[in-house]
PDB file of C-alpha atoms in Angstrom:
ATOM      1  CA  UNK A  16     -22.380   8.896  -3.713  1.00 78.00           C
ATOM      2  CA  UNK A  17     -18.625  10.135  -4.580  1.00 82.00           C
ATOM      3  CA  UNK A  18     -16.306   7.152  -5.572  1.00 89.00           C
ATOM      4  CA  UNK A  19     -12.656   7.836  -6.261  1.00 94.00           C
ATOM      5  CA  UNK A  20     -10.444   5.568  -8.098  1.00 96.00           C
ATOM      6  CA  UNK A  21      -6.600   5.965  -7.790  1.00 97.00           C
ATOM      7  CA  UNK A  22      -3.431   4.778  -9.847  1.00 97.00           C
ATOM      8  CA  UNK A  23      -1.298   3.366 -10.369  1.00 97.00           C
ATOM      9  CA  UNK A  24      -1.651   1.237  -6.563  1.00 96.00           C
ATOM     10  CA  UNK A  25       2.039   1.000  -6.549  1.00 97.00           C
ATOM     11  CA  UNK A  26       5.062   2.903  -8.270  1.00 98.00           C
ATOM     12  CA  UNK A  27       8.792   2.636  -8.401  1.00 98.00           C
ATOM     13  CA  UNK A  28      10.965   5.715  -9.437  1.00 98.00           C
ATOM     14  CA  UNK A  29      14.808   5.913 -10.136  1.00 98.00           C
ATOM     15  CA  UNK A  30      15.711   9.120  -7.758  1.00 98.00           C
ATOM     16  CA  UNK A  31      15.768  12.482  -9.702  1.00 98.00           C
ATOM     17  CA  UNK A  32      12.857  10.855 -12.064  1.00 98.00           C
ATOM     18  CA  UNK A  33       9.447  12.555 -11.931  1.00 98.00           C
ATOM     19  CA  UNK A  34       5.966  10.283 -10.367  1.00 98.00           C
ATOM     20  CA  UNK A  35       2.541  10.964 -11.651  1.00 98.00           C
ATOM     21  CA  UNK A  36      -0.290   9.660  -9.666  1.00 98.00           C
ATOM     22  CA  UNK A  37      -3.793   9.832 -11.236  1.00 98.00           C
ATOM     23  CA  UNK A  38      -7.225   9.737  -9.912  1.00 98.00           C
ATOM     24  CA  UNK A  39     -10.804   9.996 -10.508  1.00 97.00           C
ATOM     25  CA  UNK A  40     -14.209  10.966  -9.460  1.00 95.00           C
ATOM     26  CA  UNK A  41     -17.549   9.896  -9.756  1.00 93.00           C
ATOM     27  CA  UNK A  42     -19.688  12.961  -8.438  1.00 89.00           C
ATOM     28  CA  UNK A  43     -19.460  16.036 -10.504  1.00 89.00           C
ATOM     29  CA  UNK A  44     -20.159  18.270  -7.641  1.00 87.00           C
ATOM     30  CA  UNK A  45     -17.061  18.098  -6.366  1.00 88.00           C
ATOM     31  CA  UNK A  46     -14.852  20.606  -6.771  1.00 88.00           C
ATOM     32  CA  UNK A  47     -12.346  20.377  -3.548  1.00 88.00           C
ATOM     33  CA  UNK A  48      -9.353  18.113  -4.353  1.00 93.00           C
ATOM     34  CA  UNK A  49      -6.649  17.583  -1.714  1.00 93.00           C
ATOM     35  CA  UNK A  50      -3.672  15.308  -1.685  1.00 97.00           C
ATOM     36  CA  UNK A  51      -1.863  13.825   1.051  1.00 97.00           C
ATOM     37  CA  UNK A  52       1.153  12.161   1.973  1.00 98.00           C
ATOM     38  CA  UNK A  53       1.239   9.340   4.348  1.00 97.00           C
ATOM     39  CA  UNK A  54       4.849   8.402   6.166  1.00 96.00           C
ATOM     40  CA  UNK A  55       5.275   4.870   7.344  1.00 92.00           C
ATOM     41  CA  UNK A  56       3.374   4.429  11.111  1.00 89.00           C
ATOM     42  CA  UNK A  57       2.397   8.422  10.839  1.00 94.00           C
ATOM     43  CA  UNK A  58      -0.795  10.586  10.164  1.00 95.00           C
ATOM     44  CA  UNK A  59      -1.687  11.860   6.702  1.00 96.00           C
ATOM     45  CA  UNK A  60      -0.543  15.201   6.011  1.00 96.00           C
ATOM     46  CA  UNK A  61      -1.929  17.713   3.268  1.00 94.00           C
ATOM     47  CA  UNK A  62       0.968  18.389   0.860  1.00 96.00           C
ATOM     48  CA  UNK A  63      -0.981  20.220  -1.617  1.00 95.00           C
ATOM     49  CA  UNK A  64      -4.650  21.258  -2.953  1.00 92.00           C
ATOM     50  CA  UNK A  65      -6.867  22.509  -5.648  1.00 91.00           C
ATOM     51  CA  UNK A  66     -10.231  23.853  -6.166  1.00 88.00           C
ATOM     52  CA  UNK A  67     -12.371  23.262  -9.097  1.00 85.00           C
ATOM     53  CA  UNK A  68     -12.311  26.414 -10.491  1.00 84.00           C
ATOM     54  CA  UNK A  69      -8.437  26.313 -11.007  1.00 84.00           C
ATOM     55  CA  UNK A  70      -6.696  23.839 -13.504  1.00 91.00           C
ATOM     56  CA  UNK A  71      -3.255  23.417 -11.968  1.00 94.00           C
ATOM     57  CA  UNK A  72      -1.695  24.473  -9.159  1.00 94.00           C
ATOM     58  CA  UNK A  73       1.841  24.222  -8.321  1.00 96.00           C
ATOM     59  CA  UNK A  74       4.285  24.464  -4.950  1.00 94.00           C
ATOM     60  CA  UNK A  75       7.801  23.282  -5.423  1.00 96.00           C
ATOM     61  CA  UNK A  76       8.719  19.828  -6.772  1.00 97.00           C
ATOM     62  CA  UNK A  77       4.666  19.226  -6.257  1.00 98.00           C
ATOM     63  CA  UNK A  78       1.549  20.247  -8.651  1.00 98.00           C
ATOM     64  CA  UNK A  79      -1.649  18.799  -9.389  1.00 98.00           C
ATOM     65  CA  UNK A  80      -3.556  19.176 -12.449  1.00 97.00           C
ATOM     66  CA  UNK A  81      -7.557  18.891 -12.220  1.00 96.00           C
ATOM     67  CA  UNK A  82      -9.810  18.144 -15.519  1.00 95.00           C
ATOM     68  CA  UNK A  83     -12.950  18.770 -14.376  1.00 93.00           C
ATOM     69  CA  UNK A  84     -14.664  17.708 -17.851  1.00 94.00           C
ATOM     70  CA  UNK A  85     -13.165  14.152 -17.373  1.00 95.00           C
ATOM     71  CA  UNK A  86     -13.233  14.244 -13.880  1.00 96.00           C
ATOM     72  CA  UNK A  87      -9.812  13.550 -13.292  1.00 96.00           C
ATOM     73  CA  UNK A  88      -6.692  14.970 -11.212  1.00 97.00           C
ATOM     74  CA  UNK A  89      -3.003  14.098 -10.674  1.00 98.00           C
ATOM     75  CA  UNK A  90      -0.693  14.521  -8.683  1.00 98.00           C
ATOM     76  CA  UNK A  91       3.552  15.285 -10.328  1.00 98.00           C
ATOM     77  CA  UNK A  92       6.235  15.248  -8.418  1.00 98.00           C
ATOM     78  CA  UNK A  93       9.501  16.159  -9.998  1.00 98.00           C
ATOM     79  CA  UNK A  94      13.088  15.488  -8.949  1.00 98.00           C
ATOM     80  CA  UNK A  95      12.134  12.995  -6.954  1.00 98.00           C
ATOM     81  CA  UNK A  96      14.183  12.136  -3.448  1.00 97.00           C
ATOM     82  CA  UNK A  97      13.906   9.352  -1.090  1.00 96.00           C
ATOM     83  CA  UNK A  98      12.047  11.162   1.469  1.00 96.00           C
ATOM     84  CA  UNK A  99       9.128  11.250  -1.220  1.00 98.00           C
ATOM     85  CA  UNK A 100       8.852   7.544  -0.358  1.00 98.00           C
ATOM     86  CA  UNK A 101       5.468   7.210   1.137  1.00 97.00           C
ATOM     87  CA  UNK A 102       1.725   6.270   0.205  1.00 97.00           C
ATOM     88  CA  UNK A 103      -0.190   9.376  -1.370  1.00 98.00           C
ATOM     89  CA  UNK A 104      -3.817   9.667  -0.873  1.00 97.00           C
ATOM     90  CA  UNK A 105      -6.320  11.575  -3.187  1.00 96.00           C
ATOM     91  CA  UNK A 106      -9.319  12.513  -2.273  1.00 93.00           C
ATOM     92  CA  UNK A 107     -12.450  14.319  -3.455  1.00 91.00           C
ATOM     93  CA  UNK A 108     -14.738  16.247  -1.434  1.00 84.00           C
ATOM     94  CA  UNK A 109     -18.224  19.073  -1.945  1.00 74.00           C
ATOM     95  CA  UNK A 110     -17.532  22.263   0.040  1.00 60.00           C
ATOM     96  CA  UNK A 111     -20.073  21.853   2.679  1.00 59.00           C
ATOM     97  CA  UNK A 112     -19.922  19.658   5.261  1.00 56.00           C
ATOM     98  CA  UNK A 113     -17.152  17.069   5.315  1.00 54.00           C
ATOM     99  CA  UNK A 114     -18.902  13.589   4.885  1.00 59.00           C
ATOM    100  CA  UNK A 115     -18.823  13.833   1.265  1.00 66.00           C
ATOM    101  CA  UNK A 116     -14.867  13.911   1.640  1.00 80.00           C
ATOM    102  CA  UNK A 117     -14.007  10.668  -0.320  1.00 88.00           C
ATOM    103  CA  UNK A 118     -10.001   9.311  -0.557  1.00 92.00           C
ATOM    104  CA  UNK A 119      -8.662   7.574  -3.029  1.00 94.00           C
ATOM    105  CA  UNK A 120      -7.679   3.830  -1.843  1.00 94.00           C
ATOM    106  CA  UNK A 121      -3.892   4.954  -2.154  1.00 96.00           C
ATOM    107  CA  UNK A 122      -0.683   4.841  -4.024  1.00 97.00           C
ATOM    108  CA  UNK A 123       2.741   3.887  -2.291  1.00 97.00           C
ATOM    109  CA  UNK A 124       5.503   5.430  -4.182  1.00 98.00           C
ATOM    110  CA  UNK A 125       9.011   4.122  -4.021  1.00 98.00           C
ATOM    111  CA  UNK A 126      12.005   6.076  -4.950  1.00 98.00           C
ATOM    112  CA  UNK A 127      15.084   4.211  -5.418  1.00 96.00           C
ATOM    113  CA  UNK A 128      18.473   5.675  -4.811  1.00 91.00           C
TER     114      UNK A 128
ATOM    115  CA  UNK B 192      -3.262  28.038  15.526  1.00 79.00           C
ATOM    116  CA  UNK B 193      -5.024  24.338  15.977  1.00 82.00           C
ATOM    117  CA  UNK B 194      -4.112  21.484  16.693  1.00 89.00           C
ATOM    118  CA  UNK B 195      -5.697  17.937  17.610  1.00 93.00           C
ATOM    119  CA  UNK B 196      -4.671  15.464  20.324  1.00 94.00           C
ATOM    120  CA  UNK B 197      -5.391  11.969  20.375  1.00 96.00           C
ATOM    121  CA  UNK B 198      -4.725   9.154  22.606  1.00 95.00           C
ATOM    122  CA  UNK B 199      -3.195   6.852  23.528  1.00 97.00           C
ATOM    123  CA  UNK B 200      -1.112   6.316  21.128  1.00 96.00           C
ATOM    124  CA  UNK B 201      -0.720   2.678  20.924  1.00 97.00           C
ATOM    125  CA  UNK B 202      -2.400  -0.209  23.062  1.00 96.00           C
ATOM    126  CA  UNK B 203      -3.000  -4.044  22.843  1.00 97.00           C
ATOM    127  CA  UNK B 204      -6.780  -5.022  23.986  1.00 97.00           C
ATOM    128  CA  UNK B 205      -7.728  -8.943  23.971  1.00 98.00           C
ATOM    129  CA  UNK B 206     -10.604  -9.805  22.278  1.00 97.00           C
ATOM    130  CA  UNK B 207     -13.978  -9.025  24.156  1.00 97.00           C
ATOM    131  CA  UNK B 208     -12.181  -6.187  26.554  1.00 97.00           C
ATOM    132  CA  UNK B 209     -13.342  -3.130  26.196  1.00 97.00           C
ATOM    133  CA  UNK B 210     -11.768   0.174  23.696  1.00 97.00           C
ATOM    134  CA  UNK B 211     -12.212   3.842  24.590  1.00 97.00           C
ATOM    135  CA  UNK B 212     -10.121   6.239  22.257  1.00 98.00           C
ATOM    136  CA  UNK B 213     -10.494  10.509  22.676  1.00 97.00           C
ATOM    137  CA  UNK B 214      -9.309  13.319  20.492  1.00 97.00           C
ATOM    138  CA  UNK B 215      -9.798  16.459  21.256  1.00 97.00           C
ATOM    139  CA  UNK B 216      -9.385  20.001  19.183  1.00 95.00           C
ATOM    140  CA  UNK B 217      -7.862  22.884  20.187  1.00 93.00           C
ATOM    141  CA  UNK B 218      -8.197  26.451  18.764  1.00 89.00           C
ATOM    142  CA  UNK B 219     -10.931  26.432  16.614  1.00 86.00           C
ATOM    143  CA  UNK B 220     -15.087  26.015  17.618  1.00 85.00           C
ATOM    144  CA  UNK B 221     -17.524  24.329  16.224  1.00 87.00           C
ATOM    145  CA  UNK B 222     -15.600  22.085  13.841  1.00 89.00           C
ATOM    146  CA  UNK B 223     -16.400  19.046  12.043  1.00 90.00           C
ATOM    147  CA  UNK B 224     -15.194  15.699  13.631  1.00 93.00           C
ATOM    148  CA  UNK B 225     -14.488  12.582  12.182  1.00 93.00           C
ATOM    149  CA  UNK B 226     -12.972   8.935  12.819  1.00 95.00           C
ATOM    150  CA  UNK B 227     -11.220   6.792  10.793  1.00 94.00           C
ATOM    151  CA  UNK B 228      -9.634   3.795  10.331  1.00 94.00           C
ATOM    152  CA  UNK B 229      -6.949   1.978   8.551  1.00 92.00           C
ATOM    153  CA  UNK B 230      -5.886  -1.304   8.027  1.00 86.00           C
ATOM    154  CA  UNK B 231      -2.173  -2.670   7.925  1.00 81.00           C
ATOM    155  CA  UNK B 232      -1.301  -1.005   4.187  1.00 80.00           C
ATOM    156  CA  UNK B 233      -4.694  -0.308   3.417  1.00 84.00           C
ATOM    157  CA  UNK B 234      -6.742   3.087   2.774  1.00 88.00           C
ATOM    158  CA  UNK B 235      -8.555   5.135   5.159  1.00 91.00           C
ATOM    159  CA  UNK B 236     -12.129   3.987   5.776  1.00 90.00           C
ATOM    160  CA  UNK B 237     -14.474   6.523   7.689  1.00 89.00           C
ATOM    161  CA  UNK B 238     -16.259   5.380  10.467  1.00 92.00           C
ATOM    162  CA  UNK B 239     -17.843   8.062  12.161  1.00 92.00           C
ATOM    163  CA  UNK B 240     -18.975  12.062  11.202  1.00 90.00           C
ATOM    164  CA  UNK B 241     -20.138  14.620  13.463  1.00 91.00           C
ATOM    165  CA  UNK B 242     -21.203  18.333  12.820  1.00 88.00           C
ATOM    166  CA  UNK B 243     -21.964  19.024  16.396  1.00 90.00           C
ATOM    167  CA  UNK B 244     -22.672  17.835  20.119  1.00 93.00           C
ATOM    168  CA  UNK B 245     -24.561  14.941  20.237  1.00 91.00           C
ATOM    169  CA  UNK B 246     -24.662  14.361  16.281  1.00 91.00           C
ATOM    170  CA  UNK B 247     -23.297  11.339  15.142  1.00 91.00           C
ATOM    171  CA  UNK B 248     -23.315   9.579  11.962  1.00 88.00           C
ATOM    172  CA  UNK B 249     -22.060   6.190  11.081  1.00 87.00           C
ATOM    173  CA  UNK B 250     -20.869   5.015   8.060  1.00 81.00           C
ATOM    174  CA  UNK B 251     -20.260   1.169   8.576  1.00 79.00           C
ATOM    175  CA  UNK B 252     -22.098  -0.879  10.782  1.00 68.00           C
ATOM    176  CA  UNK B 253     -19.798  -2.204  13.185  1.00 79.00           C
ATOM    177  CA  UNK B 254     -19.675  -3.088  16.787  1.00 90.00           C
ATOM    178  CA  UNK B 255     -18.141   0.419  17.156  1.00 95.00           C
ATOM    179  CA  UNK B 256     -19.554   3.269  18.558  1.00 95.00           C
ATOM    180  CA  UNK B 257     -18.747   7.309  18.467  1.00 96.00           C
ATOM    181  CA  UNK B 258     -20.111  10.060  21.008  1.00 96.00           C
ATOM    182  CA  UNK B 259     -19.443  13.918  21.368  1.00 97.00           C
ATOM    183  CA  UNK B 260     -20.051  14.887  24.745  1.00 95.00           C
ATOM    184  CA  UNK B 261     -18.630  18.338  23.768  1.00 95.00           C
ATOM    185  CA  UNK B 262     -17.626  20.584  20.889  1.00 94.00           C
ATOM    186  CA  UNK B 263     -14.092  19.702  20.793  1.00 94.00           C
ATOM    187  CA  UNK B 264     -14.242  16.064  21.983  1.00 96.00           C
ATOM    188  CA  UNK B 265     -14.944  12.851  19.786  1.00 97.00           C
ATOM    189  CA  UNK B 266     -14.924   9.677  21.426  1.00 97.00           C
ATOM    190  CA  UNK B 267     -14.575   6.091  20.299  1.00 97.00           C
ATOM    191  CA  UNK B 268     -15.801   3.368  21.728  1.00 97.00           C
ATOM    192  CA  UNK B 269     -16.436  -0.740  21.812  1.00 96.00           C
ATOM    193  CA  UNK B 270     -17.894  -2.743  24.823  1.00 96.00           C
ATOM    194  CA  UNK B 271     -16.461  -5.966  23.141  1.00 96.00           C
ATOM    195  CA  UNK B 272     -13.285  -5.918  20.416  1.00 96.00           C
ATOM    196  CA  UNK B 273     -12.918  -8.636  17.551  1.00 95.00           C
ATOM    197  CA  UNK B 274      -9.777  -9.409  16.202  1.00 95.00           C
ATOM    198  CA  UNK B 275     -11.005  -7.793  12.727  1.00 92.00           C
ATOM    199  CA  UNK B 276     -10.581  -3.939  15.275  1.00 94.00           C
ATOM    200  CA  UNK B 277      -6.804  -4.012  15.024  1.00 95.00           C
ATOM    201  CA  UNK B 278      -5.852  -1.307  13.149  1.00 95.00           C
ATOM    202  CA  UNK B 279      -4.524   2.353  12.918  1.00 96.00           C
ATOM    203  CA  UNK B 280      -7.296   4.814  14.490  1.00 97.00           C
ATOM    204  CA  UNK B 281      -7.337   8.217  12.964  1.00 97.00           C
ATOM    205  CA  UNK B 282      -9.154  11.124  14.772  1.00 97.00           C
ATOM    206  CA  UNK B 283      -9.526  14.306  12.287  1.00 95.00           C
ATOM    207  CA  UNK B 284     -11.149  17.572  11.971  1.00 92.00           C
ATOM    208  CA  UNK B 285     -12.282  20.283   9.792  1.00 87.00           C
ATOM    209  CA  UNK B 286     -13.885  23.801   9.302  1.00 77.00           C
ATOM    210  CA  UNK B 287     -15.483  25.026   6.319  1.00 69.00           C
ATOM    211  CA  UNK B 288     -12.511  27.239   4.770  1.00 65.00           C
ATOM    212  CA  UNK B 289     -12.490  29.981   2.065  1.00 62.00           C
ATOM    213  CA  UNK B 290     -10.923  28.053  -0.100  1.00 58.00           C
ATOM    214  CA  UNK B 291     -11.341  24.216   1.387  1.00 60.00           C
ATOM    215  CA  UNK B 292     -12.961  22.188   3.457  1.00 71.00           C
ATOM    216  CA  UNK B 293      -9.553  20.689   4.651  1.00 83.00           C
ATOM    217  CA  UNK B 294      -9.301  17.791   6.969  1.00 88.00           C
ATOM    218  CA  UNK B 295      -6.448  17.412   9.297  1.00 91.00           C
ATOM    219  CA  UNK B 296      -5.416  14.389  11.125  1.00 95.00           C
ATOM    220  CA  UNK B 297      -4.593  13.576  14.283  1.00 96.00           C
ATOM    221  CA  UNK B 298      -1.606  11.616  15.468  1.00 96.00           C
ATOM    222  CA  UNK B 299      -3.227   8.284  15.367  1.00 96.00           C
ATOM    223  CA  UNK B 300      -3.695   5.390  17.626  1.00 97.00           C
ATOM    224  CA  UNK B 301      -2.310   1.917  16.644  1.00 96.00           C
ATOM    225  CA  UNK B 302      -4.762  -0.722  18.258  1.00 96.00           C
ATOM    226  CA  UNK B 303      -3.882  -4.330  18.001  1.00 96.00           C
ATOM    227  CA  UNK B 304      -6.201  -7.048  19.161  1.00 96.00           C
ATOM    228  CA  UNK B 305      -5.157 -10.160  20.948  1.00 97.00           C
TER     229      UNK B 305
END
């Protein structure tokens, strides 16, 4: 089955400094890769997706990056503000039916004033 | 537009008691429903799938148990909590999507264990 493997587990960013978060997959049907953000005591909420048959895909401050050859996508955010402070979830999933959805184990990004 | 309600939202069981947690969907039919579960600062482990009424699948064998008694209902249950339950309960759902088979999260239920 999938596995997905996420770094760093924590990271500590000046504020205005950019964060990278990497992660990779096991099962090379994959091709559905969604990111979420995780507050303190709330749900996980989408911030931002990408399909296999795109290589980067950008919203704001936010894009991911997917290299499907080396299985592996990450997550940049740039200008980075407090309220980015939270633990970021990748995961990787096959466009059928949702059990093969996988998440990463989690990064929890700091950003320091 | 869709949304998912779960509840309660928080709730202290002693060990052996009982645990009955619902989520329900709103706005959408036939969707995919799942539970999770995550420890204090851990990730998100799935415990239960289901594609449809009465269709369950469990993904760690636990003294946990899941039932859909309708489309847009997922249930989860325990006749007898251990300590090692506490946790943050996360109901979620998804449809198969042009471009995604997104999952979205309900609010979440924090369940400690005394």
């Amino acid at each position: 089955g999938e596995n997905v493997e996420q770094h760093p587990s924590t990271l500590s960013v000046q504020e205005g400094d950019s964060a990278v978060i990497k992660c990779t997959y096991s099962d090379s049907a994959s091709n559905y890769f969604p990111w979420y953000k995780q507050e303190l005591g709330k749900r996980p909420q989408l911030i931002i997706d990408i399909r296999s048959n795109v290589g980067e895909k950008k919203d704001q401050r936010i894009a991911v990056t997917l290299n499907k050859t080396a299985k592996h996508f990450s997550l940049h955010i740039t200008e980075t503000q407090p309220e980015d402070s939270a633990v970021y979830f990748c995961a990787a999933s096959v466009d059928n039916y949702g059990q093969n959805f996988v998440f990463g184990p989690g990064t929890r990004l700091s950003v320091l004033p | 537009s869709q949304t998912i309600h779960q509840w309660p939202a928080t709730l202290v069981q002693p060990v052996g008691s009982p645990l009955s947690l619902e989520c329900t969907v709103e706005g959408t039919s036939n969707p995919n429903l799942y539970w999770y579960r995550q420890a204090a600062g851990r990730g998100l482990q799935l415990l239960f799938y289901s594609v449809g009424i009465g269709q369950i699948s469990s993904e760690v064998p636990q003294n946990l148990s899941a039932s859909r008694p309708q489309d847009r209902q997922f249930i989860l249950s325990s006749k007898k909590l251990l300590l090692s339950d506490s946790g943050f309960y996360l109901c979620a759902w998804s449809v198969i999507e042009e471009f995604g088979n997104t999952i979205y999260f309900g609010e979440g239920s924090w369940l400690t264990v005394v």
